[in-house]
Each structure stands twice: as structure tokens, then as C-alpha cells.
mmCIF file of C-alpha atoms in Angstrom:
data_model
loop_
_atom_site.group_PDB
_atom_site.id
_atom_site.type_symbol
_atom_site.label_atom_id
_atom_site.label_comp_id
_atom_site.label_asym_id
_atom_site.label_seq_id
_atom_site.Cartn_x
_atom_site.Cartn_y
_atom_site.Cartn_z
ATOM 1 C CA MET A 789 -45.617 147.914 290.303
ATOM 2 C CA ARG A 790 -48.669 148.997 288.307
ATOM 3 C CA VAL A 791 -46.422 150.286 285.512
ATOM 4 C CA GLY A 792 -44.590 146.953 285.439
ATOM 5 C CA ARG A 793 -47.833 145.012 285.247
ATOM 6 C CA ARG A 794 -49.113 147.228 282.423
ATOM 7 C CA THR A 795 -45.859 146.771 280.527
ATOM 8 C CA SER A 796 -46.009 143.008 280.981
ATOM 9 C CA ALA A 797 -49.608 142.938 279.803
ATOM 10 C CA LEU A 798 -48.714 145.015 276.730
ATOM 11 C CA VAL A 799 -45.812 142.718 275.880
ATOM 12 C CA ALA A 800 -48.050 139.666 276.269
ATOM 13 C CA ALA A 801 -50.682 141.229 274.021
ATOM 14 C CA LEU A 802 -48.095 141.983 271.345
ATOM 15 C CA LEU A 803 -46.742 138.443 271.529
ATOM 16 C CA ILE A 804 -50.242 137.009 271.140
ATOM 17 C CA ALA A 805 -50.945 139.370 268.242
ATOM 18 C CA GLY A 806 -47.650 138.433 266.634
ATOM 19 C CA THR A 807 -48.494 134.759 266.906
ATOM 20 C CA GLY A 808 -51.846 135.474 265.301
ATOM 21 C CA PHE A 809 -50.173 137.274 262.405
ATOM 22 C CA ALA A 810 -47.776 134.346 261.991
ATOM 23 C CA PHE A 811 -50.647 131.864 261.878
ATOM 24 C CA ALA A 812 -52.492 134.092 259.394
ATOM 25 C CA ALA A 813 -49.406 134.320 257.190
ATOM 26 C CA GLN A 814 -48.971 130.550 257.338
ATOM 27 C CA ALA A 815 -52.608 130.036 256.417
ATOM 28 C CA LEU A 816 -52.253 132.412 253.457
ATOM 29 C CA ASP A 817 -49.108 130.619 252.346
ATOM 30 C CA VAL A 818 -50.869 127.250 252.532
ATOM 31 C CA THR A 819 -53.765 128.644 250.488
ATOM 32 C CA ILE A 820 -51.424 129.962 247.793
ATOM 33 C CA SER A 821 -49.489 126.687 247.762
ATOM 34 C CA ALA A 822 -52.709 124.735 247.371
ATOM 35 C CA ILE A 823 -53.680 126.828 244.336
ATOM 36 C CA VAL A 824 -50.274 126.451 242.721
ATOM 37 C CA ALA A 825 -49.958 122.759 243.521
ATOM 38 C CA GLY A 826 -53.000 121.390 241.745
ATOM 39 C CA ASP A 827 -55.781 123.828 240.899
ATOM 40 C CA VAL A 828 -54.830 124.536 237.263
ATOM 41 C CA THR A 829 -54.268 121.464 235.079
ATOM 42 C CA GLY A 830 -53.966 120.780 231.364
ATOM 43 C CA THR A 831 -54.459 118.061 228.749
ATOM 44 C CA VAL A 832 -53.594 118.017 225.040
ATOM 45 C CA GLN A 833 -56.438 117.692 222.565
ATOM 46 C CA TRP A 834 -53.997 117.516 219.640
ATOM 47 C CA ALA A 835 -50.313 118.069 218.923
ATOM 48 C CA MET A 836 -49.448 116.624 215.521
ATOM 49 C CA PRO A 837 -45.841 115.941 214.454
ATOM 50 C CA GLN A 838 -44.871 116.876 210.914
ATOM 51 C CA GLY A 839 -44.305 114.252 208.232
ATOM 52 C CA ARG A 840 -45.135 111.009 210.026
ATOM 53 C CA VAL A 841 -45.790 107.908 207.890
ATOM 54 C CA GLY A 842 -49.033 105.951 208.031
ATOM 55 C CA ALA A 843 -52.625 107.010 208.488
ATOM 56 C CA THR A 844 -53.214 110.170 210.485
ATOM 57 C CA GLU A 845 -53.549 109.708 214.254
ATOM 58 C CA THR A 846 -51.865 106.283 214.137
ATOM 59 C CA ASN A 847 -48.177 107.275 214.357
ATOM 60 C CA ASP A 848 -48.280 110.710 215.961
ATOM 61 C CA ASP A 849 -46.823 110.079 219.418
ATOM 62 C CA THR A 850 -43.941 112.129 220.796
ATOM 63 C CA ASP A 851 -42.138 112.797 224.036
ATOM 64 C CA PHE A 852 -42.674 116.394 225.106
ATOM 65 C CA TYR A 853 -42.794 118.997 227.830
ATOM 66 C CA PHE A 854 -44.874 122.118 228.458
ATOM 67 C CA THR A 855 -43.639 125.639 229.085
ATOM 68 C CA ILE A 856 -45.899 128.169 230.789
ATOM 69 C CA ARG A 857 -44.904 131.694 229.812
ATOM 70 C CA THR A 858 -45.838 135.296 230.415
ATOM 71 C CA SER A 859 -48.455 136.566 227.997
ATOM 72 C CA SER A 860 -46.660 139.271 226.034
ATOM 73 C CA ASP A 861 -46.146 140.588 222.519
ATOM 74 C CA LEU A 862 -42.424 140.683 223.281
ATOM 75 C CA ASP A 863 -40.246 137.697 224.155
ATOM 76 C CA ASP A 864 -42.031 135.537 226.698
ATOM 77 C CA VAL A 865 -40.533 134.804 230.088
ATOM 78 C CA ILE A 866 -40.773 131.093 230.904
ATOM 79 C CA LEU A 867 -42.421 130.714 234.309
ATOM 80 C CA GLN A 868 -42.685 126.926 234.489
ATOM 81 C CA THR A 869 -41.243 123.936 232.639
ATOM 82 C CA ILE A 870 -43.457 120.880 233.113
ATOM 83 C CA PRO A 871 -42.183 118.337 233.947
ATOM 84 C CA ALA A 872 -39.008 119.939 235.214
ATOM 85 C CA SER A 873 -36.675 116.960 234.867
ATOM 86 C CA SER A 874 -38.494 114.290 232.837
ATOM 87 C CA LEU A 875 -40.755 114.057 229.780
ATOM 88 C CA LEU A 876 -44.385 113.266 229.017
ATOM 89 C CA THR A 877 -45.536 111.267 225.969
ATOM 90 C CA THR A 878 -48.558 111.770 223.739
ATOM 91 C CA ASP A 879 -50.546 108.811 222.433
ATOM 92 C CA VAL A 880 -50.280 107.620 218.818
ATOM 93 C CA ASP A 881 -53.239 109.847 217.908
ATOM 94 C CA GLY A 882 -51.376 112.970 219.057
ATOM 95 C CA THR A 883 -53.364 113.449 222.259
ATOM 96 C CA PHE A 884 -52.435 113.512 225.934
ATOM 97 C CA ALA A 885 -55.364 112.854 228.245
ATOM 98 C CA THR A 886 -53.584 112.723 231.613
ATOM 99 C CA THR A 887 -54.420 115.850 233.604
ATOM 100 C CA THR A 888 -51.139 117.565 234.389
ATOM 101 C CA ASN A 889 -50.509 120.211 237.020
ATOM 102 C CA LEU A 890 -49.416 123.411 235.248
ATOM 103 C CA VAL A 891 -48.062 124.929 238.489
ATOM 104 C CA VAL A 892 -49.569 128.385 238.016
ATOM 105 C CA THR A 893 -52.514 130.293 239.405
ATOM 106 C CA PRO A 894 -55.483 131.069 237.123
ATOM 107 C CA GLY A 895 -54.720 133.783 234.581
ATOM 108 C CA THR A 896 -53.693 134.475 230.987
ATOM 109 C CA TYR A 897 -50.484 132.850 229.760
ATOM 110 C CA ASP A 898 -48.708 131.682 226.639
ATOM 111 C CA VAL A 899 -48.355 127.888 226.621
ATOM 112 C CA GLY A 900 -45.576 126.067 224.759
ATOM 113 C CA PHE A 901 -45.298 122.451 223.615
ATOM 114 C CA LYS A 902 -41.785 121.146 222.826
ATOM 115 C CA GLY A 903 -41.721 117.773 221.095
ATOM 116 C CA SER A 904 -38.846 115.312 221.041
ATOM 117 C CA GLN A 905 -37.824 116.035 217.434
ATOM 118 C CA HIS A 906 -39.634 119.310 217.045
ATOM 119 C CA LEU A 907 -39.567 123.063 217.448
ATOM 120 C CA THR A 908 -41.712 124.613 220.160
ATOM 121 C CA ARG A 909 -45.277 125.458 219.203
ATOM 122 C CA VAL A 910 -46.815 128.235 221.363
ATOM 123 C CA LEU A 911 -50.453 129.081 222.030
ATOM 124 C CA ASP A 912 -50.706 132.806 222.772
ATOM 125 C CA ASP A 913 -52.945 134.402 225.390
ATOM 126 C CA VAL A 914 -54.520 131.250 226.781
ATOM 127 C CA THR A 915 -56.833 131.859 229.729
ATOM 128 C CA LEU A 916 -56.023 129.104 232.215
ATOM 129 C CA THR A 917 -58.823 128.575 234.711
ATOM 130 C CA SER A 918 -59.218 126.488 237.844
ATOM 131 C CA GLY A 919 -59.689 122.858 236.882
ATOM 132 C CA ASN A 920 -58.614 121.256 233.613
ATOM 133 C CA ASN A 921 -57.719 123.245 230.498
ATOM 134 C CA VAL A 922 -57.778 121.552 227.075
ATOM 135 C CA LEU A 923 -54.923 122.636 224.791
ATOM 136 C CA ASN A 924 -55.070 122.281 221.001
ATOM 137 C CA PHE A 925 -51.701 122.902 219.354
ATOM 138 C CA THR A 926 -53.110 122.372 215.848
ATOM 139 C CA GLN A 927 -54.890 125.745 216.091
ATOM 140 C CA THR A 928 -53.231 129.122 216.619
ATOM 141 C CA ASP A 929 -56.079 130.289 218.872
ATOM 142 C CA ASN A 930 -56.615 127.058 220.873
ATOM 143 C CA SER A 931 -60.099 126.610 219.412
ATOM 144 C CA ALA A 932 -61.642 123.150 219.531
ATOM 145 C CA PRO A 933 -61.645 121.882 215.897
ATOM 146 C CA LYS A 934 -58.571 120.063 214.683
ATOM 147 C CA GLY A 935 -56.479 122.500 212.671
ATOM 148 C CA SER A 936 -53.579 122.419 210.235
ATOM 149 C CA GLN A 937 -50.727 123.503 212.521
ATOM 150 C CA VAL A 938 -48.033 120.848 212.957
ATOM 151 C CA LEU A 939 -44.922 120.474 215.086
ATOM 152 C CA LEU A 940 -42.053 121.365 212.746
ATOM 153 C CA ALA A 941 -39.516 118.523 212.677
ATOM 154 C CA GLY A 942 -35.728 118.567 212.773
ATOM 155 C CA ASP A 943 -34.505 119.593 216.233
ATOM 156 C CA VAL A 944 -32.756 116.390 217.318
ATOM 157 C CA ASN A 945 -29.502 117.339 219.027
ATOM 158 C CA GLY A 946 -28.943 116.495 222.686
ATOM 159 C CA ALA A 947 -29.593 113.329 224.652
ATOM 160 C CA GLY A 948 -33.360 113.837 224.468
ATOM 161 C CA THR A 949 -34.156 112.488 227.922
ATOM 162 C CA THR A 950 -35.069 115.680 229.824
ATOM 163 C CA PRO A 951 -36.324 119.162 228.907
ATOM 164 C CA ALA A 952 -32.771 120.473 229.207
ATOM 165 C CA THR A 953 -31.463 117.940 226.662
ATOM 166 C CA LEU A 954 -34.386 117.977 224.203
ATOM 167 C CA GLY A 955 -32.663 120.054 221.524
ATOM 168 C CA ASP A 956 -31.949 123.778 221.352
ATOM 169 C CA ASP A 957 -35.169 124.845 219.562
ATOM 170 C CA VAL A 958 -33.512 125.583 216.237
ATOM 171 C CA VAL A 959 -32.898 123.389 213.186
ATOM 172 C CA ASN A 960 -29.307 123.868 212.079
ATOM 173 C CA ALA A 961 -26.058 122.180 211.090
ATOM 174 C CA VAL A 962 -25.795 120.479 214.482
ATOM 175 C CA ASP A 963 -29.029 118.609 213.798
ATOM 176 C CA ILE A 964 -27.905 117.668 210.290
ATOM 177 C CA SER A 965 -24.666 116.264 211.713
ATOM 178 C CA THR A 966 -26.664 114.298 214.293
ATOM 179 C CA LEU A 967 -28.802 112.787 211.539
ATOM 180 C CA LEU A 968 -25.869 112.022 209.244
ATOM 181 C CA ALA A 969 -24.195 110.096 212.073
ATOM 182 C CA VAL A 970 -27.011 107.507 211.929
ATOM 183 C CA LEU A 971 -27.947 107.778 208.244
ATOM 184 C CA ASP A 972 -29.175 104.429 206.868
ATOM 185 C CA ASP A 973 -29.390 102.938 210.372
ATOM 186 C CA ASP A 974 -32.413 100.715 210.973
ATOM 187 C CA ASP A 975 -35.012 101.780 213.541
ATOM 188 C CA LEU A 976 -37.374 98.825 213.690
ATOM 189 C CA THR A 977 -39.494 100.259 216.520
ATOM 190 C CA GLY A 978 -39.940 103.539 214.634
ATOM 191 C CA ASN A 979 -39.044 105.706 217.607
ATOM 192 C CA GLY A 980 -35.683 104.435 218.797
ATOM 193 C CA LEU A 981 -33.649 107.037 216.901
ATOM 194 C CA ARG A 982 -34.650 110.695 217.180
ATOM 195 C CA PRO A 983 -33.368 111.574 213.667
ATOM 196 C CA ASN A 984 -35.986 109.125 212.313
ATOM 197 C CA LEU A 985 -38.345 112.057 211.876
ATOM 198 C CA ASN A 986 -41.128 110.264 210.028
ATOM 199 C CA GLN A 987 -41.049 107.242 212.379
ATOM 200 C CA ASP A 988 -40.727 104.550 209.749
ATOM 201 C CA VAL A 989 -38.087 101.818 210.102
ATOM 202 C CA VAL A 990 -34.911 103.565 208.916
ATOM 203 C CA VAL A 991 -33.130 106.915 209.057
ATOM 204 C CA ASN A 992 -32.738 107.930 205.428
ATOM 205 C CA SER A 993 -32.930 110.712 202.852
ATOM 206 C CA VAL A 994 -36.638 111.258 203.575
ATOM 207 C CA ASP A 995 -35.774 112.347 207.113
ATOM 208 C CA LEU A 996 -32.887 114.456 205.846
ATOM 209 C CA SER A 997 -35.127 116.211 203.314
ATOM 210 C CA LEU A 998 -37.704 116.955 206.004
ATOM 211 C CA MET A 999 -35.011 118.395 208.244
ATOM 212 C CA ILE A 1000 -33.545 120.534 205.468
ATOM 213 C CA SER A 1001 -37.009 121.936 204.682
ATOM 214 C CA ASN A 1002 -36.990 123.476 208.171
ATOM 215 C CA LEU A 1003 -33.333 124.536 208.186
ATOM 216 C CA ASP A 1004 -32.762 127.698 210.277
ATOM 217 C CA GLU A 1005 -36.322 127.632 211.616
ATOM 218 C CA GLU A 1006 -36.662 128.381 215.336
ATOM 219 C CA GLY A 1007 -39.246 127.507 217.959
ATOM 220 C CA GLU A 1008 -42.026 129.999 218.624
ATOM 221 C CA ASN A 1009 -41.631 132.473 221.468
#
């Protein structure tokens, strides 16, 4: 009988310990989830499209998405696409002030910006910290002053409504064909037709020339 009682007590102790480990694991998982879910955010100080008409910072809006990538001298591995199934939009001055969850833990990453008509621009080796991180895609090193880097225009194939349909990150014959299909079409709002690269009121030879100037260019990696 004593042996049986000792065995029962040992089993009970193990069950209690196991429950404790389970609770500890759940607590750790919740902590990790909390970090991933909202601790690291980002805003865009500047991301300037190439070749827009009008005064600077008055016609520089674009739909876009972020990519968070491994920090590497080789080809980056994309860890997160943000948003995953929709798009964000910068203001007419090329900024995006809404804090956006980057869905990663603090660390060093490469950060990409893919515009609606544009090739991906990547900031290398960005240290993302807890809280909000300001991203400046006009500088190669993410420093604060406004720089000269622009979003190269011409990638306009695809429906353009989600990250998966926002072009293929290369300017090629497919994009030229897409533009030629709407050549001379009016675009009175300035942003109703993606091949209207300079966002004036018509798709014309100016847009075609801009696209051809970037022919065979690819997005940064």
C-alpha cells in the first residue's frame, strides 16, 4: 500500500509539474506574440516617385506595401509583406504618417518599399527598435535629411490591387504593352490609370519615355 501511495504521489507531482510547464510555455508564447503583434512599427518620412508633374511634394502619392527582409549581402529572404493582402497609400507629399505594425521583433533588417508603378527601393541594415521607426527611402542609409533617391517608374503590369498583383518588380516588354493598351487615354484624376506614370491627365509619350528610360531595370534586393 505504501508503494502504491508513493507512486500515486509521484504521478500527481509530475502532472502538476507538467501543467506548470504548459502554463509557462503559454505565457512565453503570449509574450512573443505580443512583441510580434505591435511592438515594432514604422512610418515613411519620404518615398518620392520618379517624374511626377507639378511642384515637389504636391503630387507624390502612391499605393505601396512594405517588405521586411533578412539583412544580408546576398539575396534577401522576405520575412513579412505588409499589408499581406491590401495596400497602403502615401500622402501627396510622399510621406506616410500612420504607424504600421512591421510584424517582427527588434533587430537588424532590410526594409523594402514597393510602389504602385515602381520598382522596389530597399534600405539595407536598418535597426528596427521597439516603438516607431522612421523610414526615409530617399536616402540609401535611412538618414534623416531628404535625399535624391527616387522610386524608379515603369512597373505597371498586374491588377495593382494587392501586393501579389502590384507588378513583377522589373520594367520590361510586358509593361510597355500595358502602357500602349491605354496610350492617349485621358486620366482626369491623375491616378486612375497606372501607366500614367507622371500623374498628369493623360497617358502619352512622356510616360512611355519615362518607362523606356528604366527598361530592364529590376527592383532592389
